[in-house]
Short mmCIF file of N, CA, C and O in Angstrom, two decimals:
data_model
loop_
_atom_site.label_atom_id
_atom_site.label_comp_id
_atom_site.label_asym_id
_atom_site.label_seq_id
_atom_site.Cartn_x
_atom_site.Cartn_y
_atom_site.Cartn_z
N VAL A 1 -14.77 -12.07 17.25
CA VAL A 1 -14.06 -12.96 16.14
C VAL A 1 -12.27 -13.14 16.32
O VAL A 1 -11.73 -12.75 17.13
N GLN A 2 -12.37 -14.01 16.31
CA GLN A 2 -11.19 -14.98 15.95
C GLN A 2 -10.36 -14.40 15.03
O GLN A 2 -11.31 -15.51 13.19
N LEU A 3 -9.03 -14.80 14.43
CA LEU A 3 -8.47 -14.61 13.21
C LEU A 3 -7.15 -15.44 13.37
O LEU A 3 -6.70 -15.06 13.50
N GLN A 4 -7.32 -15.87 12.64
CA GLN A 4 -5.33 -17.51 11.76
C GLN A 4 -4.70 -16.76 10.63
O GLN A 4 -5.17 -16.71 9.02
N ALA A 5 -3.70 -16.60 10.92
CA ALA A 5 -3.00 -15.57 9.52
C ALA A 5 -2.38 -16.76 9.18
O ALA A 5 -1.92 -17.70 10.35
N SER A 6 -1.88 -17.18 7.97
CA SER A 6 -1.55 -17.64 7.26
C SER A 6 0.34 -17.76 5.44
O SER A 6 -1.03 -16.31 6.09
N GLY A 7 0.80 -18.35 5.68
CA GLY A 7 2.05 -18.37 4.48
C GLY A 7 2.40 -17.84 4.20
O GLY A 7 2.70 -17.13 3.23
N GLY A 8 3.11 -16.50 5.60
CA GLY A 8 4.43 -16.24 5.71
C GLY A 8 5.09 -16.87 4.55
O GLY A 8 5.49 -18.29 4.37
N GLY A 9 6.36 -16.75 5.21
CA GLY A 9 7.95 -17.71 5.22
C GLY A 9 8.84 -17.26 5.01
O GLY A 9 9.18 -15.23 3.79
N LEU A 10 10.05 -17.60 3.89
CA LEU A 10 10.74 -17.18 3.47
C LEU A 10 10.87 -17.13 1.67
O LEU A 10 11.04 -17.68 1.31
N VAL A 11 11.29 -15.65 1.61
CA VAL A 11 11.55 -15.29 -0.12
C VAL A 11 12.23 -14.29 -0.94
O VAL A 11 12.56 -13.34 0.23
N GLN A 12 13.21 -14.53 -2.11
CA GLN A 12 13.09 -14.02 -2.08
C GLN A 12 13.51 -13.08 -3.56
O GLN A 12 12.05 -12.43 -3.61
N PRO A 13 14.84 -12.30 -3.37
CA PRO A 13 13.28 -10.34 -3.82
C PRO A 13 12.59 -10.12 -5.05
O PRO A 13 13.68 -11.60 -5.84
N GLY A 14 11.48 -9.94 -5.23
CA GLY A 14 10.91 -10.14 -6.44
C GLY A 14 10.25 -11.56 -7.16
O GLY A 14 9.57 -11.45 -7.67
N GLY A 15 10.00 -11.54 -6.18
CA GLY A 15 9.42 -13.05 -5.80
C GLY A 15 8.01 -12.85 -5.07
O GLY A 15 7.38 -11.78 -4.98
N SER A 16 7.03 -13.65 -4.52
CA SER A 16 5.55 -13.33 -4.81
C SER A 16 5.12 -13.97 -3.46
O SER A 16 5.89 -15.23 -2.83
N LEU A 17 4.62 -13.81 -2.51
CA LEU A 17 3.28 -14.64 -1.26
C LEU A 17 2.72 -14.10 -1.87
O LEU A 17 1.92 -13.17 -1.39
N ARG A 18 1.73 -15.67 -0.84
CA ARG A 18 0.48 -15.20 -0.68
C ARG A 18 -0.25 -15.38 1.35
O ARG A 18 0.29 -16.19 1.09
N LEU A 19 -1.22 -14.22 1.29
CA LEU A 19 -0.96 -14.14 2.27
C LEU A 19 -2.45 -14.99 2.71
O LEU A 19 -3.36 -14.41 1.90
N SER A 20 -3.13 -15.84 3.50
CA SER A 20 -4.61 -15.51 3.85
C SER A 20 -4.49 -15.37 5.57
O SER A 20 -3.77 -16.23 6.41
N CYS A 21 -6.18 -15.03 5.34
CA CYS A 21 -6.34 -15.41 6.82
C CYS A 21 -8.06 -15.23 7.27
O CYS A 21 -8.94 -15.31 6.08
N ALA A 22 -8.23 -16.03 7.70
CA ALA A 22 -9.21 -17.28 8.82
C ALA A 22 -10.27 -16.92 9.21
O ALA A 22 -9.74 -16.50 10.16
N ALA A 23 -11.10 -16.38 9.83
CA ALA A 23 -12.57 -16.23 10.09
C ALA A 23 -12.73 -16.82 11.15
O ALA A 23 -13.65 -17.33 10.26
N SER A 24 -14.16 -16.10 12.21
CA SER A 24 -14.64 -17.43 12.76
C SER A 24 -15.31 -16.69 14.24
O SER A 24 -14.59 -15.82 14.57
N GLY A 25 -16.31 -16.75 14.20
CA GLY A 25 -17.01 -16.58 14.93
C GLY A 25 -17.99 -15.36 15.19
O GLY A 25 -18.35 -13.76 16.60
N GLY A 26 -18.34 -14.62 14.09
CA GLY A 26 -18.75 -13.63 14.01
C GLY A 26 -19.12 -13.50 12.46
O GLY A 26 -19.05 -14.73 11.29
N THR A 27 -19.69 -12.56 12.00
CA THR A 27 -20.72 -11.78 11.06
C THR A 27 -19.31 -11.31 10.02
O THR A 27 -19.22 -10.36 10.23
N PHE A 28 -19.08 -12.24 9.29
CA PHE A 28 -17.09 -11.74 8.05
C PHE A 28 -17.83 -10.91 7.86
O PHE A 28 -17.22 -9.53 7.64
N SER A 29 -19.01 -10.96 6.80
CA SER A 29 -19.18 -9.58 5.56
C SER A 29 -19.30 -8.41 6.56
O SER A 29 -19.30 -7.16 6.52
N ASN A 30 -19.67 -7.69 7.72
CA ASN A 30 -19.76 -7.20 8.21
C ASN A 30 -19.08 -5.64 8.78
O ASN A 30 -18.79 -5.37 9.68
N TYR A 31 -17.69 -6.64 8.27
CA TYR A 31 -15.95 -6.35 8.85
C TYR A 31 -15.88 -5.72 8.28
O TYR A 31 -15.47 -6.34 6.62
N GLY A 32 -14.61 -3.73 7.83
CA GLY A 32 -13.68 -4.50 7.04
C GLY A 32 -11.91 -5.21 7.71
O GLY A 32 -12.54 -5.48 8.95
N MET A 33 -11.84 -5.57 6.76
CA MET A 33 -9.88 -6.02 6.98
C MET A 33 -9.32 -5.11 6.15
O MET A 33 -9.02 -5.21 5.56
N GLY A 34 -8.13 -4.95 7.50
CA GLY A 34 -6.86 -4.96 7.04
C GLY A 34 -5.62 -6.05 7.28
O GLY A 34 -5.85 -6.70 8.09
N TRP A 35 -4.66 -5.47 6.48
CA TRP A 35 -3.70 -6.70 6.87
C TRP A 35 -2.53 -5.41 7.37
O TRP A 35 -2.35 -4.17 6.33
N PHE A 36 -1.92 -5.93 8.43
CA PHE A 36 -0.77 -4.13 8.75
C PHE A 36 0.17 -4.87 8.50
O PHE A 36 0.12 -6.34 9.36
N ARG A 37 1.68 -4.35 9.26
CA ARG A 37 2.25 -5.16 9.49
C ARG A 37 3.65 -4.69 10.44
O ARG A 37 3.72 -3.85 11.18
N GLN A 38 4.62 -5.03 10.75
CA GLN A 38 5.98 -4.43 11.88
C GLN A 38 6.85 -5.47 12.24
O GLN A 38 7.35 -6.06 12.03
N ALA A 39 7.55 -4.56 11.50
CA ALA A 39 9.33 -4.99 10.99
C ALA A 39 9.65 -4.62 12.63
O ALA A 39 9.63 -4.07 13.34
N PRO A 40 11.43 -5.26 12.55
CA PRO A 40 11.69 -5.43 13.88
C PRO A 40 12.21 -3.34 14.20
O PRO A 40 13.09 -3.12 13.09
N GLY A 41 12.34 -2.43 15.21
CA GLY A 41 12.20 -1.15 14.79
C GLY A 41 11.17 -0.60 14.61
O GLY A 41 11.52 0.86 15.49
N LYS A 42 10.29 -1.85 14.50
CA LYS A 42 9.47 0.21 13.70
C LYS A 42 8.14 -0.06 13.93
O LYS A 42 7.66 -1.36 15.14
N GLU A 43 7.16 0.49 13.79
CA GLU A 43 6.12 0.84 14.30
C GLU A 43 4.87 -0.14 13.35
O GLU A 43 5.18 -0.37 12.63
N ARG A 44 4.28 -0.40 14.13
CA ARG A 44 3.19 -1.34 13.43
C ARG A 44 2.31 -0.57 11.69
O ARG A 44 2.52 0.71 12.13
N GLU A 45 2.80 -0.56 10.45
CA GLU A 45 2.08 -0.04 9.52
C GLU A 45 0.81 -0.30 9.20
O GLU A 45 0.64 -1.34 8.37
N PHE A 46 -0.33 0.31 8.13
CA PHE A 46 -1.28 -0.82 7.90
C PHE A 46 -0.25 -0.50 6.18
O PHE A 46 0.34 0.02 5.93
N VAL A 47 -0.98 -2.38 5.36
CA VAL A 47 -0.45 -2.35 4.83
C VAL A 47 -1.92 -2.61 2.95
O VAL A 47 -1.75 -1.24 2.49
N ALA A 48 -2.82 -3.09 3.79
CA ALA A 48 -4.19 -2.52 2.78
C ALA A 48 -5.32 -3.34 3.30
O ALA A 48 -5.65 -3.60 4.76
N GLY A 49 -6.96 -2.19 3.06
CA GLY A 49 -8.18 -3.09 3.85
C GLY A 49 -8.35 -3.18 2.80
O GLY A 49 -8.27 -2.79 1.63
N ILE A 50 -9.73 -3.89 2.96
CA ILE A 50 -10.78 -3.87 2.01
C ILE A 50 -12.47 -3.68 2.94
O ILE A 50 -12.15 -4.29 3.97
N SER A 51 -13.37 -3.12 1.50
CA SER A 51 -14.63 -3.45 2.81
C SER A 51 -15.76 -4.50 2.99
O SER A 51 -14.92 -5.53 2.28
N GLY A 52 -16.15 -4.49 3.97
CA GLY A 52 -17.00 -5.43 4.56
C GLY A 52 -17.90 -6.33 2.82
O GLY A 52 -17.49 -7.44 2.35
N GLY A 53 -18.23 -5.57 1.84
CA GLY A 53 -18.09 -5.81 1.51
C GLY A 53 -17.33 -6.46 0.51
O GLY A 53 -17.76 -6.79 -1.69
N GLY A 54 -16.25 -5.85 -0.06
CA GLY A 54 -15.21 -6.51 -0.55
C GLY A 54 -14.88 -5.16 -1.86
O GLY A 54 -14.79 -5.45 -3.16
N ARG A 55 -16.17 -4.69 -1.59
CA ARG A 55 -15.65 -2.87 -3.01
C ARG A 55 -14.79 -1.70 -2.86
O ARG A 55 -14.34 -1.51 -4.65
N SER A 56 -14.87 -1.68 -1.96
CA SER A 56 -13.33 -0.20 -1.97
C SER A 56 -11.85 -0.91 -1.25
O SER A 56 -12.79 -2.29 -0.22
N THR A 57 -10.94 -1.22 -1.37
CA THR A 57 -9.25 -1.52 -1.12
C THR A 57 -8.50 -0.69 -0.80
O THR A 57 -9.15 0.84 -1.66
N TYR A 58 -7.63 -0.45 -0.23
CA TYR A 58 -7.20 0.68 0.27
C TYR A 58 -5.62 0.39 0.39
O TYR A 58 -5.46 -0.93 0.89
N TYR A 59 -4.59 0.60 -0.19
CA TYR A 59 -3.05 0.68 -0.36
C TYR A 59 -2.15 2.09 0.51
O TYR A 59 -2.60 2.67 0.21
N ALA A 60 -1.42 1.28 1.23
CA ALA A 60 -0.33 2.36 1.83
C ALA A 60 0.18 2.52 0.31
O ALA A 60 0.58 1.30 -0.40
N ASP A 61 1.18 3.29 0.59
CA ASP A 61 1.48 3.28 -1.20
C ASP A 61 3.26 3.24 -0.93
O ASP A 61 2.67 2.81 -2.61
N SER A 62 3.51 2.42 -0.32
CA SER A 62 4.80 1.91 -0.38
C SER A 62 4.43 0.28 -0.99
O SER A 62 5.36 -0.34 -2.09
N VAL A 63 3.02 -0.09 -1.34
CA VAL A 63 2.94 -0.96 -1.65
C VAL A 63 1.69 -1.75 -2.84
O VAL A 63 1.54 -2.85 -3.26
N LYS A 64 1.60 -0.11 -3.18
CA LYS A 64 0.56 -0.28 -4.30
C LYS A 64 0.49 -0.45 -5.74
O LYS A 64 2.38 -0.43 -5.80
N GLY A 65 0.20 -0.90 -5.84
CA GLY A 65 0.98 -1.96 -8.07
C GLY A 65 1.15 -3.30 -7.55
O GLY A 65 1.85 -4.44 -8.45
N ARG A 66 1.93 -3.63 -5.81
CA ARG A 66 2.63 -4.50 -5.93
C ARG A 66 1.77 -5.89 -5.09
O ARG A 66 1.80 -6.83 -5.42
N PHE A 67 0.88 -5.58 -4.17
CA PHE A 67 -0.28 -5.94 -3.69
C PHE A 67 -1.64 -5.75 -4.14
O PHE A 67 -1.82 -4.90 -4.39
N THR A 68 -1.80 -7.48 -3.80
CA THR A 68 -3.77 -7.17 -4.04
C THR A 68 -4.15 -7.48 -2.25
O THR A 68 -3.79 -9.16 -2.52
N ILE A 69 -6.14 -6.49 -1.99
CA ILE A 69 -5.90 -7.56 -1.23
C ILE A 69 -7.17 -7.72 -1.84
O ILE A 69 -7.34 -7.31 -2.04
N SER A 70 -7.64 -9.04 -0.99
CA SER A 70 -9.21 -9.27 -2.04
C SER A 70 -9.80 -11.05 -0.58
O SER A 70 -9.26 -10.52 0.46
N ARG A 71 -11.37 -10.24 -1.16
CA ARG A 71 -11.47 -11.49 0.01
C ARG A 71 -12.69 -12.34 0.09
O ARG A 71 -13.29 -12.00 -1.47
N ASP A 72 -13.69 -13.21 0.48
CA ASP A 72 -13.71 -14.22 0.47
C ASP A 72 -15.23 -14.53 1.11
O ASP A 72 -14.83 -15.11 2.27
N ASN A 73 -16.08 -13.35 1.01
CA ASN A 73 -17.70 -13.61 2.05
C ASN A 73 -17.93 -14.89 3.23
O ASN A 73 -18.50 -15.87 3.52
N ALA A 74 -17.89 -16.03 2.00
CA ALA A 74 -18.73 -17.48 1.43
C ALA A 74 -17.66 -17.83 2.21
O ALA A 74 -18.06 -19.49 2.99
N LYS A 75 -16.56 -17.94 1.93
CA LYS A 75 -15.46 -18.68 2.91
C LYS A 75 -15.06 -17.94 4.64
O LYS A 75 -13.54 -18.91 4.92
N ASN A 76 -15.53 -16.94 4.66
CA ASN A 76 -14.82 -16.91 5.82
C ASN A 76 -13.45 -15.65 5.96
O ASN A 76 -12.91 -15.78 6.67
N THR A 77 -12.85 -15.15 4.11
CA THR A 77 -11.30 -15.71 4.58
C THR A 77 -11.01 -14.25 3.65
O THR A 77 -12.19 -13.48 2.74
N VAL A 78 -10.00 -13.23 3.99
CA VAL A 78 -9.31 -12.52 3.32
C VAL A 78 -7.96 -12.74 3.00
O VAL A 78 -7.35 -13.59 4.00
N SER A 79 -7.03 -12.19 1.96
CA SER A 79 -6.20 -12.70 1.30
C SER A 79 -5.60 -11.34 0.54
O SER A 79 -6.23 -10.45 0.83
N LEU A 80 -4.33 -11.81 0.99
CA LEU A 80 -2.51 -10.73 0.33
C LEU A 80 -2.70 -11.13 -0.94
O LEU A 80 -1.28 -12.11 0.45
N ARG A 81 -1.87 -10.59 -1.81
CA ARG A 81 -1.44 -11.13 -3.37
C ARG A 81 0.26 -10.20 -3.05
O ARG A 81 -0.54 -9.51 -2.89
N MET A 82 1.43 -10.60 -2.86
CA MET A 82 1.85 -9.92 -2.06
C MET A 82 3.49 -10.45 -4.04
O MET A 82 3.91 -11.39 -3.36
N ASN A 83 3.70 -9.31 -4.70
CA ASN A 83 4.41 -9.18 -5.86
C ASN A 83 5.38 -8.17 -6.09
O ASN A 83 5.65 -7.70 -5.21
N SER A 84 6.37 -8.67 -6.26
CA SER A 84 7.66 -8.16 -6.84
C SER A 84 8.34 -7.85 -5.23
O SER A 84 8.48 -6.93 -4.62
N LEU A 85 8.17 -8.40 -4.45
CA LEU A 85 8.94 -8.86 -2.34
C LEU A 85 10.69 -8.24 -2.69
O LEU A 85 10.99 -8.17 -3.65
N LYS A 86 10.16 -6.60 -1.35
CA LYS A 86 11.61 -5.60 -1.85
C LYS A 86 12.20 -6.49 0.07
O LYS A 86 10.94 -7.19 0.47
N PRO A 87 12.88 -6.12 -0.28
CA PRO A 87 13.80 -6.70 1.39
C PRO A 87 13.13 -6.33 2.05
O PRO A 87 12.90 -6.14 3.61
N GLU A 88 12.74 -4.66 1.99
CA GLU A 88 12.04 -3.42 2.54
C GLU A 88 10.91 -4.30 3.34
O GLU A 88 9.51 -3.65 3.90
N ASP A 89 10.01 -4.57 2.48
CA ASP A 89 9.05 -5.13 2.76
C ASP A 89 8.58 -6.80 4.25
O ASP A 89 7.64 -7.27 3.98
N THR A 90 10.02 -7.56 4.60
CA THR A 90 9.87 -8.30 5.90
C THR A 90 10.05 -7.66 7.19
O THR A 90 10.05 -6.58 7.74
N ALA A 91 9.02 -8.37 7.11
CA ALA A 91 7.71 -8.03 8.43
C ALA A 91 7.26 -9.31 9.23
O ALA A 91 6.95 -9.69 8.22
N VAL A 92 6.49 -8.92 10.06
CA VAL A 92 4.90 -9.41 10.13
C VAL A 92 4.62 -9.14 10.51
O VAL A 92 3.57 -7.79 9.84
N TYR A 93 2.89 -10.12 10.04
CA TYR A 93 2.49 -9.64 8.53
C TYR A 93 1.20 -9.81 9.95
O TYR A 93 1.14 -10.95 9.90
N TYR A 94 -0.07 -8.80 10.05
CA TYR A 94 -0.98 -8.95 10.76
C TYR A 94 -1.99 -9.28 9.87
O TYR A 94 -2.42 -7.77 9.59
N CYS A 95 -3.38 -9.70 10.57
CA CYS A 95 -3.97 -9.77 9.43
C CYS A 95 -5.88 -9.48 10.57
O CYS A 95 -5.36 -8.68 12.20
N ALA A 96 -6.58 -8.07 10.76
CA ALA A 96 -7.36 -6.98 11.68
C ALA A 96 -8.76 -7.19 10.79
O ALA A 96 -8.59 -7.42 10.03
N ALA A 97 -9.79 -7.19 12.09
CA ALA A 97 -11.12 -7.12 11.83
C ALA A 97 -11.67 -5.88 12.02
O ALA A 97 -11.42 -5.25 13.18
N GLY A 98 -12.26 -4.66 11.44
CA GLY A 98 -12.69 -3.54 12.35
C GLY A 98 -14.25 -3.27 11.84
O GLY A 98 -14.77 -3.81 11.18
N GLY A 99 -14.01 -1.68 11.85
CA GLY A 99 -15.20 -1.07 10.54
C GLY A 99 -15.54 -0.88 9.14
O GLY A 99 -14.52 -1.98 8.91
N PHE A 100 -16.11 -1.48 9.06
CA PHE A 100 -16.93 -1.56 7.75
C PHE A 100 -15.93 -1.81 6.21
O PHE A 100 -15.75 -2.63 5.73
N TRP A 101 -15.77 0.08 6.82
CA TRP A 101 -14.85 0.12 5.36
C TRP A 101 -13.63 0.10 4.91
O TRP A 101 -12.72 -0.10 4.28
N GLY A 102 -12.80 -0.43 6.24
CA GLY A 102 -11.56 -1.36 5.88
C GLY A 102 -10.74 0.23 6.35
O GLY A 102 -9.76 -0.48 6.04
N LEU A 103 -10.61 1.24 6.74
CA LEU A 103 -10.08 2.15 5.61
C LEU A 103 -8.47 2.49 6.49
O LEU A 103 -8.22 1.86 8.11
N PRO A 104 -7.41 3.06 6.14
CA PRO A 104 -6.51 2.96 6.94
C PRO A 104 -6.31 3.82 8.03
O PRO A 104 -5.69 2.85 9.22
N GLY A 105 -6.93 4.52 7.99
CA GLY A 105 -7.01 4.67 9.83
C GLY A 105 -8.43 4.75 11.41
O GLY A 105 -8.34 4.84 12.07
N GLY A 106 -8.89 3.58 10.39
CA GLY A 106 -9.89 2.90 10.86
C GLY A 106 -9.94 2.50 12.36
O GLY A 106 -8.55 2.20 12.69
N LYS A 107 -10.58 2.26 12.41
CA LYS A 107 -10.05 1.53 13.85
C LYS A 107 -10.10 -0.75 14.13
O LYS A 107 -12.01 -0.92 12.95
N TYR A 108 -9.63 -0.72 13.79
CA TYR A 108 -9.21 -2.72 14.21
C TYR A 108 -9.98 -2.79 15.65
O TYR A 108 -8.75 -3.10 16.20
N ASP A 109 -10.86 -3.42 15.82
CA ASP A 109 -11.39 -4.17 17.53
C ASP A 109 -10.46 -5.86 17.49
O ASP A 109 -9.89 -6.02 18.32
N TYR A 110 -10.07 -6.68 16.53
CA TYR A 110 -10.03 -8.68 16.27
C TYR A 110 -7.90 -8.59 15.31
O TYR A 110 -8.28 -7.06 14.03
N TRP A 111 -6.97 -8.36 15.89
CA TRP A 111 -6.42 -9.02 15.03
C TRP A 111 -5.46 -10.37 15.14
O TRP A 111 -6.21 -11.10 16.98
N GLY A 112 -5.34 -11.10 14.03
CA GLY A 112 -4.40 -12.36 13.86
C GLY A 112 -3.06 -12.05 15.30
O GLY A 112 -2.79 -11.07 15.77
N GLN A 113 -3.03 -13.80 14.37
CA GLN A 113 -1.39 -13.94 15.63
C GLN A 113 -0.20 -12.98 14.88
O GLN A 113 1.00 -13.10 15.76
N GLY A 114 -0.09 -12.92 13.44
CA GLY A 114 0.97 -12.67 12.55
C GLY A 114 1.47 -13.44 12.19
O GLY A 114 1.47 -14.67 12.91
N THR A 115 1.87 -13.02 11.41
CA THR A 115 3.19 -14.83 10.10
C THR A 115 3.61 -13.44 9.25
O THR A 115 3.99 -12.61 9.03
N GLN A 116 5.47 -14.11 9.35
CA GLN A 116 6.79 -13.58 9.80
C GLN A 116 6.72 -14.09 7.83
O GLN A 116 7.10 -15.19 7.63
N VAL A 117 6.94 -12.33 7.73
CA VAL A 117 7.69 -12.62 5.97
C VAL A 117 9.00 -11.94 5.69
O VAL A 117 9.07 -11.57 6.67
N THR A 118 9.98 -13.02 5.23
CA THR A 118 11.17 -12.65 5.43
C THR A 118 11.93 -12.00 3.95
O THR A 118 11.45 -13.52 2.91
N VAL A 119 11.91 -11.06 3.06
CA VAL A 119 12.45 -10.91 1.49
C VAL A 119 14.23 -10.75 1.17
O VAL A 119 14.76 -9.62 2.09
N SER A 120 14.58 -12.29 1.71
CA SER A 120 16.24 -12.06 1.82
C SER A 120 16.59 -13.32 0.49
O SER A 120 15.45 -14.14 -0.07
N SER A 121 18.08 -13.00 -0.25
CA SER A 121 17.96 -13.61 -1.30
C SER A 121 19.64 -14.31 -0.78
O SER A 121 19.84 -15.17 -0.27
#
């Protein structure tokens, strides 16, 4: 499975961004999908996950109510809508594919290349 993330950029605090991840090379609906992020000097952390069928979603406490993960299995894409962005959301964001449920502690075997999100005035 190959993953290509896009949509990052510079946004002011309180603004919004939508990240997208396009998948190829596998049966997309078999995979749970996750978004992770890594800020400078910090470990990579789970942000959001979605099950293969799209019915179950999971979020880190830090983004609950602000971020929304969704997927379109017909287009082999997963998206992360990010609202009310804060400077602490600044990081490189990665999409990943793994076990069907897209759990925070699940095993993710395939990773995209990352897209930079910077929240700053």
